[in-house]
PDB file of C-alpha atoms in Angstrom:
ATOM      1  CA  ARG B   1      26.094   2.589   4.657  1.00 83.00           C
ATOM      2  CA  SER B   2      24.506   5.734   5.694  1.00 89.00           C
ATOM      3  CA  ARG B   3      24.187   6.721   9.426  1.00 93.00           C
ATOM      4  CA  TRP B   4      22.138   9.195  11.254  1.00 93.00           C
ATOM      5  CA  LEU B   5      23.839  11.545  13.673  1.00 94.00           C
ATOM      6  CA  LEU B   6      22.300  14.052  16.318  1.00 94.00           C
ATOM      7  CA  VAL B   7      24.397  16.912  16.577  1.00 94.00           C
ATOM      8  CA  THR B   8      24.153  18.866  19.980  1.00 94.00           C
ATOM      9  CA  GLU B   9      26.217  22.157  19.871  1.00 95.00           C
ATOM     10  CA  SER B  10      26.812  24.704  22.757  1.00 95.00           C
ATOM     11  CA  PRO B  11      28.775  27.884  22.701  1.00 94.00           C
ATOM     12  CA  LEU B  12      31.597  27.990  25.206  1.00 95.00           C
ATOM     13  CA  HIS B  13      32.783  31.601  26.476  1.00 95.00           C
ATOM     14  CA  ASP B  14      35.730  32.637  28.541  1.00 95.00           C
ATOM     15  CA  GLY B  15      35.469  34.624  31.639  1.00 93.00           C
ATOM     16  CA  ASP B  16      34.691  38.027  29.880  1.00 95.00           C
ATOM     17  CA  GLY B  17      31.691  36.211  28.172  1.00 94.00           C
ATOM     18  CA  VAL B  18      33.457  36.305  24.645  1.00 95.00           C
ATOM     19  CA  HIS B  19      32.556  33.219  22.481  1.00 95.00           C
ATOM     20  CA  VAL B  20      35.758  31.131  22.031  1.00 95.00           C
ATOM     21  CA  ALA B  21      34.566  27.844  20.724  1.00 95.00           C
ATOM     22  CA  ASN B  22      31.881  25.523  20.306  1.00 94.00           C
ATOM     23  CA  LEU B  23      31.207  22.286  22.272  1.00 94.00           C
ATOM     24  CA  ALA B  24      29.554  19.687  19.794  1.00 94.00           C
ATOM     25  CA  MET B  25      28.242  16.300  21.009  1.00 94.00           C
ATOM     26  CA  TYR B  26      27.420  13.623  18.459  1.00 94.00           C
ATOM     27  CA  SER B  27      25.047  10.647  19.028  1.00 95.00           C
ATOM     28  CA  ASP B  28      24.688   7.902  16.428  1.00 95.00           C
ATOM     29  CA  ILE B  29      20.762   7.530  16.218  1.00 94.00           C
ATOM     30  CA  THR B  30      20.831   5.245  13.250  1.00 94.00           C
ATOM     31  CA  ASP B  31      18.998   2.661  15.048  1.00 94.00           C
ATOM     32  CA  ARG B  32      16.258   4.923  16.286  1.00 94.00           C
ATOM     33  CA  LYS B  33      15.592   6.063  12.636  1.00 94.00           C
ATOM     34  CA  ASN B  34      15.713   2.507  11.169  1.00 92.00           C
ATOM     35  CA  LEU B  35      13.197   1.632  13.750  1.00 93.00           C
ATOM     36  CA  GLU B  36      10.824   4.439  13.270  1.00 92.00           C
ATOM     37  CA  ARG B  37      11.142   3.838   9.395  1.00 88.00           C
ATOM     38  CA  GLU B  38       9.906   0.113   9.993  1.00 88.00           C
ATOM     39  CA  LEU B  39       7.015   1.236  12.476  1.00 88.00           C
ATOM     40  CA  ALA B  40       5.782   3.560   9.867  1.00 85.00           C
ATOM     41  CA  GLN B  41       6.016   0.918   7.044  1.00 81.00           C
ATOM     42  CA  HIS B  42       3.942  -1.545   9.462  1.00 83.00           C
ATOM     43  CA  SER B  43       1.560   0.943  10.681  1.00 88.00           C
ATOM     44  CA  LEU B  44       0.785   1.955   6.680  1.00 92.00           C
ATOM     45  CA  HIS B  45       1.378  -1.311   4.996  1.00 93.00           C
ATOM     46  CA  ASP B  46       0.208  -4.933   5.067  1.00 93.00           C
ATOM     47  CA  THR B  47       2.726  -7.316   6.338  1.00 91.00           C
ATOM     48  CA  LEU B  48       2.092 -10.093   4.080  1.00 93.00           C
ATOM     49  CA  THR B  49       1.879  -8.223   0.735  1.00 94.00           C
ATOM     50  CA  SER B  50       3.589  -4.942   1.614  1.00 92.00           C
ATOM     51  CA  LEU B  51       0.705  -3.177  -0.052  1.00 94.00           C
ATOM     52  CA  PRO B  52      -0.737  -0.151   1.710  1.00 95.00           C
ATOM     53  CA  ASN B  53      -3.350  -0.995   4.127  1.00 94.00           C
ATOM     54  CA  ARG B  54      -7.006   0.485   4.760  1.00 92.00           C
ATOM     55  CA  ALA B  55      -5.714   3.743   6.439  1.00 92.00           C
ATOM     56  CA  LEU B  56      -3.126   4.514   3.715  1.00 93.00           C
ATOM     57  CA  CYS B  57      -5.765   3.585   1.074  1.00 92.00           C
ATOM     58  CA  LEU B  58      -8.366   5.915   2.549  1.00 92.00           C
ATOM     59  CA  ASP B  59      -5.731   8.867   2.991  1.00 93.00           C
ATOM     60  CA  ARG B  60      -4.787   8.405  -0.785  1.00 91.00           C
ATOM     61  CA  LEU B  61      -8.247   8.493  -1.858  1.00 91.00           C
ATOM     62  CA  GLU B  62      -9.099  11.565   0.071  1.00 91.00           C
ATOM     63  CA  ARG B  63      -6.044  13.115  -1.375  1.00 91.00           C
ATOM     64  CA  LEU B  64      -7.051  12.153  -4.836  1.00 87.00           C
ATOM     65  CA  GLN B  65     -10.574  13.380  -4.638  1.00 86.00           C
ATOM     66  CA  ARG B  66      -9.313  16.694  -3.200  1.00 88.00           C
ATOM     67  CA  ASP B  67      -7.010  16.883  -6.178  1.00 86.00           C
ATOM     68  CA  ALA B  68      -9.921  15.777  -8.758  1.00 82.00           C
ATOM     69  CA  GLU B  69     -12.152  18.393  -7.112  1.00 83.00           C
ATOM     70  CA  ARG B  70      -9.555  21.205  -7.728  1.00 87.00           C
ATOM     71  CA  HIS B  71      -8.405  20.203 -11.179  1.00 83.00           C
ATOM     72  CA  GLY B  72     -11.239  18.094 -12.403  1.00 78.00           C
ATOM     73  CA  GLY B  73     -11.125  14.512 -13.549  1.00 76.00           C
ATOM     74  CA  ASP B  74     -12.471  10.978 -12.501  1.00 77.00           C
ATOM     75  CA  VAL B  75     -11.561   9.003  -9.398  1.00 82.00           C
ATOM     76  CA  ALA B  76     -12.507   5.114  -9.626  1.00 80.00           C
ATOM     77  CA  VAL B  77     -12.356   2.926  -6.532  1.00 83.00           C
ATOM     78  CA  LEU B  78     -12.443  -0.768  -7.617  1.00 81.00           C
ATOM     79  CA  PHE B  79     -13.297  -3.418  -5.279  1.00 81.00           C
ATOM     80  CA  CYS B  80     -11.759  -6.995  -5.726  1.00 83.00           C
ATOM     81  CA  GLU B  81     -12.964  -9.688  -3.135  1.00 83.00           C
ATOM     82  CA  LEU B  82     -11.742 -13.285  -3.107  1.00 83.00           C
ATOM     83  CA  ASP B  83     -14.992 -14.902  -2.523  1.00 78.00           C
ATOM     84  CA  ARG B  84     -14.976 -18.376  -0.610  1.00 81.00           C
ATOM     85  CA  PHE B  85     -11.504 -17.824   0.287  1.00 85.00           C
ATOM     86  CA  LYS B  86     -11.680 -19.514   3.649  1.00 87.00           C
ATOM     87  CA  GLU B  87     -12.396 -22.555   1.649  1.00 86.00           C
ATOM     88  CA  VAL B  88      -9.160 -22.194  -0.172  1.00 84.00           C
ATOM     89  CA  ASN B  89      -7.564 -22.023   2.975  1.00 85.00           C
ATOM     90  CA  ARG B  90      -9.346 -24.964   4.468  1.00 88.00           C
ATOM     91  CA  ALA B  91      -8.927 -27.342   1.356  1.00 88.00           C
ATOM     92  CA  HIS B  92      -5.488 -26.250   0.645  1.00 87.00           C
ATOM     93  CA  GLY B  93      -3.884 -24.763   3.773  1.00 88.00           C
ATOM     94  CA  HIS B  94      -2.859 -21.382   4.896  1.00 89.00           C
ATOM     95  CA  GLU B  95       0.452 -21.657   2.914  1.00 89.00           C
ATOM     96  CA  ILE B  96      -1.464 -21.933  -0.340  1.00 88.00           C
ATOM     97  CA  GLY B  97      -3.950 -19.144   0.843  1.00 89.00           C
ATOM     98  CA  ASP B  98      -0.901 -16.595   1.653  1.00 91.00           C
ATOM     99  CA  GLU B  99       0.473 -17.525  -1.875  1.00 89.00           C
ATOM    100  CA  VAL B 100      -2.725 -16.410  -3.474  1.00 88.00           C
ATOM    101  CA  ILE B 101      -3.111 -13.513  -1.341  1.00 91.00           C
ATOM    102  CA  THR B 102       0.371 -12.209  -2.273  1.00 90.00           C
ATOM    103  CA  THR B 103       0.032 -13.449  -6.084  1.00 87.00           C
ATOM    104  CA  VAL B 104      -3.335 -11.475  -6.460  1.00 86.00           C
ATOM    105  CA  ALA B 105      -1.670  -8.626  -4.869  1.00 89.00           C
ATOM    106  CA  ALA B 106       1.388  -8.430  -7.066  1.00 87.00           C
ATOM    107  CA  ARG B 107      -0.980  -8.642 -10.167  1.00 84.00           C
ATOM    108  CA  LEU B 108      -3.351  -6.013  -9.173  1.00 84.00           C
ATOM    109  CA  ALA B 109      -0.497  -3.728  -8.525  1.00 85.00           C
ATOM    110  CA  HIS B 110       0.973  -4.607 -11.896  1.00 82.00           C
ATOM    111  CA  VAL B 111      -2.110  -3.696 -13.719  1.00 78.00           C
ATOM    112  CA  VAL B 112      -2.251  -0.013 -12.430  1.00 78.00           C
ATOM    113  CA  ARG B 113       0.087   2.893 -12.844  1.00 79.00           C
ATOM    114  CA  ASP B 114       2.697   3.635 -10.292  1.00 83.00           C
ATOM    115  CA  ASP B 115       0.809   6.734  -9.027  1.00 83.00           C
ATOM    116  CA  ASP B 116      -2.538   4.673  -8.426  1.00 85.00           C
ATOM    117  CA  THR B 117      -3.021   2.685  -5.198  1.00 90.00           C
ATOM    118  CA  VAL B 118      -3.805  -0.821  -4.622  1.00 91.00           C
ATOM    119  CA  ALA B 119      -4.436  -1.690  -1.020  1.00 94.00           C
ATOM    120  CA  ARG B 120      -5.199  -4.677   0.788  1.00 93.00           C
ATOM    121  CA  PHE B 121      -8.166  -3.704   2.646  1.00 89.00           C
ATOM    122  CA  SER B 122      -8.751  -6.787   4.820  1.00 85.00           C
ATOM    123  CA  GLY B 123      -7.963 -10.603   4.659  1.00 85.00           C
ATOM    124  CA  GLU B 124      -9.219 -11.207   1.277  1.00 87.00           C
ATOM    125  CA  SER B 125     -10.480  -7.804   0.183  1.00 89.00           C
ATOM    126  CA  TYR B 126      -8.750  -5.282  -2.108  1.00 90.00           C
ATOM    127  CA  ARG B 127      -9.199  -1.832  -3.135  1.00 89.00           C
ATOM    128  CA  SER B 128      -7.771   0.085  -5.983  1.00 86.00           C
ATOM    129  CA  VAL B 129      -7.945   4.008  -6.457  1.00 86.00           C
ATOM    130  CA  VAL B 130      -7.369   4.974  -9.914  1.00 82.00           C
ATOM    131  CA  ARG B 131      -7.625   8.116 -11.971  1.00 76.00           C
ATOM    132  CA  ASP B 132      -7.940   6.789 -15.492  1.00 61.00           C
ATOM    133  CA  GLU B 133     -10.334   4.281 -17.130  1.00 53.00           C
ATOM    134  CA  ARG B 134      -7.605   2.338 -18.992  1.00 53.00           C
ATOM    135  CA  ALA B 135      -6.155   1.397 -15.613  1.00 49.00           C
ATOM    136  CA  THR B 136      -9.525   0.631 -14.365  1.00 53.00           C
ATOM    137  CA  GLU B 137     -10.224  -1.861 -17.540  1.00 58.00           C
ATOM    138  CA  ARG B 138      -6.663  -3.596 -16.980  1.00 57.00           C
ATOM    139  CA  HIS B 139      -7.697  -3.981 -13.189  1.00 55.00           C
ATOM    140  CA  ARG B 140     -11.003  -5.444 -14.084  1.00 56.00           C
ATOM    141  CA  ALA B 141      -9.911  -8.031 -16.749  1.00 57.00           C
ATOM    142  CA  SER B 142      -6.857  -9.289 -14.578  1.00 55.00           C
ATOM    143  CA  CYS B 143      -9.148  -9.978 -11.652  1.00 52.00           C
ATOM    144  CA  GLY B 144     -11.133 -12.874 -12.907  1.00 49.00           C
ATOM    145  CA  THR B 145      -8.385 -15.145 -13.655  1.00 45.00           C
ATOM    146  CA  ILE B 146      -5.480 -14.616 -11.129  1.00 46.00           C
ATOM    147  CA  ALA B 147      -6.625 -17.151  -8.289  1.00 41.00           C
ATOM    148  CA  ARG B 148      -7.646 -19.956 -10.796  1.00 46.00           C
ATOM    149  CA  ARG B 149      -4.102 -19.676 -12.421  1.00 47.00           C
ATOM    150  CA  GLN B 150      -2.498 -19.725  -8.889  1.00 42.00           C
ATOM    151  CA  LEU B 151      -4.135 -22.652  -7.495  1.00 43.00           C
ATOM    152  CA  ARG B 152      -3.950 -24.898 -10.966  1.00 48.00           C
ATOM    153  CA  GLY B 153      -1.787 -27.759 -10.035  1.00 42.00           C
ATOM    154  CA  LYS B 154      -1.537 -27.537  -6.775  1.00 44.00           C
ATOM    155  CA  PRO B 155      -2.331 -30.329  -4.187  1.00 41.00           C
ATOM    156  CA  GLY B 156      -5.974 -31.172  -4.511  1.00 42.00           C
ATOM    157  CA  GLY B 157      -6.402 -30.354  -8.080  1.00 40.00           C
ATOM    158  CA  PRO B 158      -7.922 -27.209  -9.613  1.00 39.00           C
ATOM    159  CA  CYS B 159      -9.937 -25.169  -7.322  1.00 39.00           C
ATOM    160  CA  GLU B 160     -12.987 -22.736  -8.588  1.00 40.00           C
ATOM    161  CA  LEU B 161     -12.412 -19.512  -7.094  1.00 41.00           C
ATOM    162  CA  ILE B 162     -14.557 -16.748  -8.052  1.00 40.00           C
ATOM    163  CA  LEU B 163     -13.538 -13.234  -7.986  1.00 40.00           C
ATOM    164  CA  CYS B 164     -16.192 -10.310  -7.967  1.00 39.00           C
ATOM    165  CA  VAL B 165     -15.365  -7.111  -8.999  1.00 38.00           C
ATOM    166  CA  ARG B 166     -17.732  -4.033  -8.323  1.00 40.00           C
ATOM    167  CA  ARG B 167     -16.837  -0.760  -9.623  1.00 40.00           C
ATOM    168  CA  GLU B 168     -18.176   2.383  -8.300  1.00 42.00           C
ATOM    169  CA  ARG B 169     -17.408   5.589 -10.368  1.00 41.00           C
ATOM    170  CA  ARG B 170     -18.370   9.110  -9.354  1.00 43.00           C
ATOM    171  CA  ARG B 171     -17.627  12.153 -11.447  1.00 41.00           C
ATOM    172  CA  LEU B 172     -16.123  14.868  -9.478  1.00 39.00           C
ATOM    173  CA  ALA B 173     -17.000  18.520 -10.627  1.00 38.00           C
ATOM    174  CA  ASN B 174     -14.441  21.046 -10.955  1.00 35.00           C
ATOM    175  CA  ALA B 175     -13.936  23.473  -7.881  1.00 30.00           C
TER     176      ALA B 175
END
């Protein structure tokens, strides 16, 4: 197991001002570093799904747009909304609702490349920032059936949950 150490070092001099040694003091700051990492994770990721949150998604979108402007290319932002999701929570309970949210998150994250971003933008709203059309089409194809598959066979029987995917695409010129 790794540990974080803070080292403070001071020179020691004799009566004539000649350097004779160094005095080092070590402090274990592992707990503080772990807490900092957890706080960073919570500030930039959704606690239920562990997906990037709105702030991290917007940051990544800005970076991707700057890169596309410099080097050329397409940036697509995909919107996936779970319409009438409150009805699912009311009919089946928050536990099932959370299961739908986490399953949708996992499926969306699975259909894009590792360097693309899928974020939970709000309660039942997701955004994906992608650079190529294949990832865009895989995302679009998968959105429509995720929730229905998740709810099939749950208490209360099948529930129709309609997902609406809107795609906005903008061609960025070479800078």
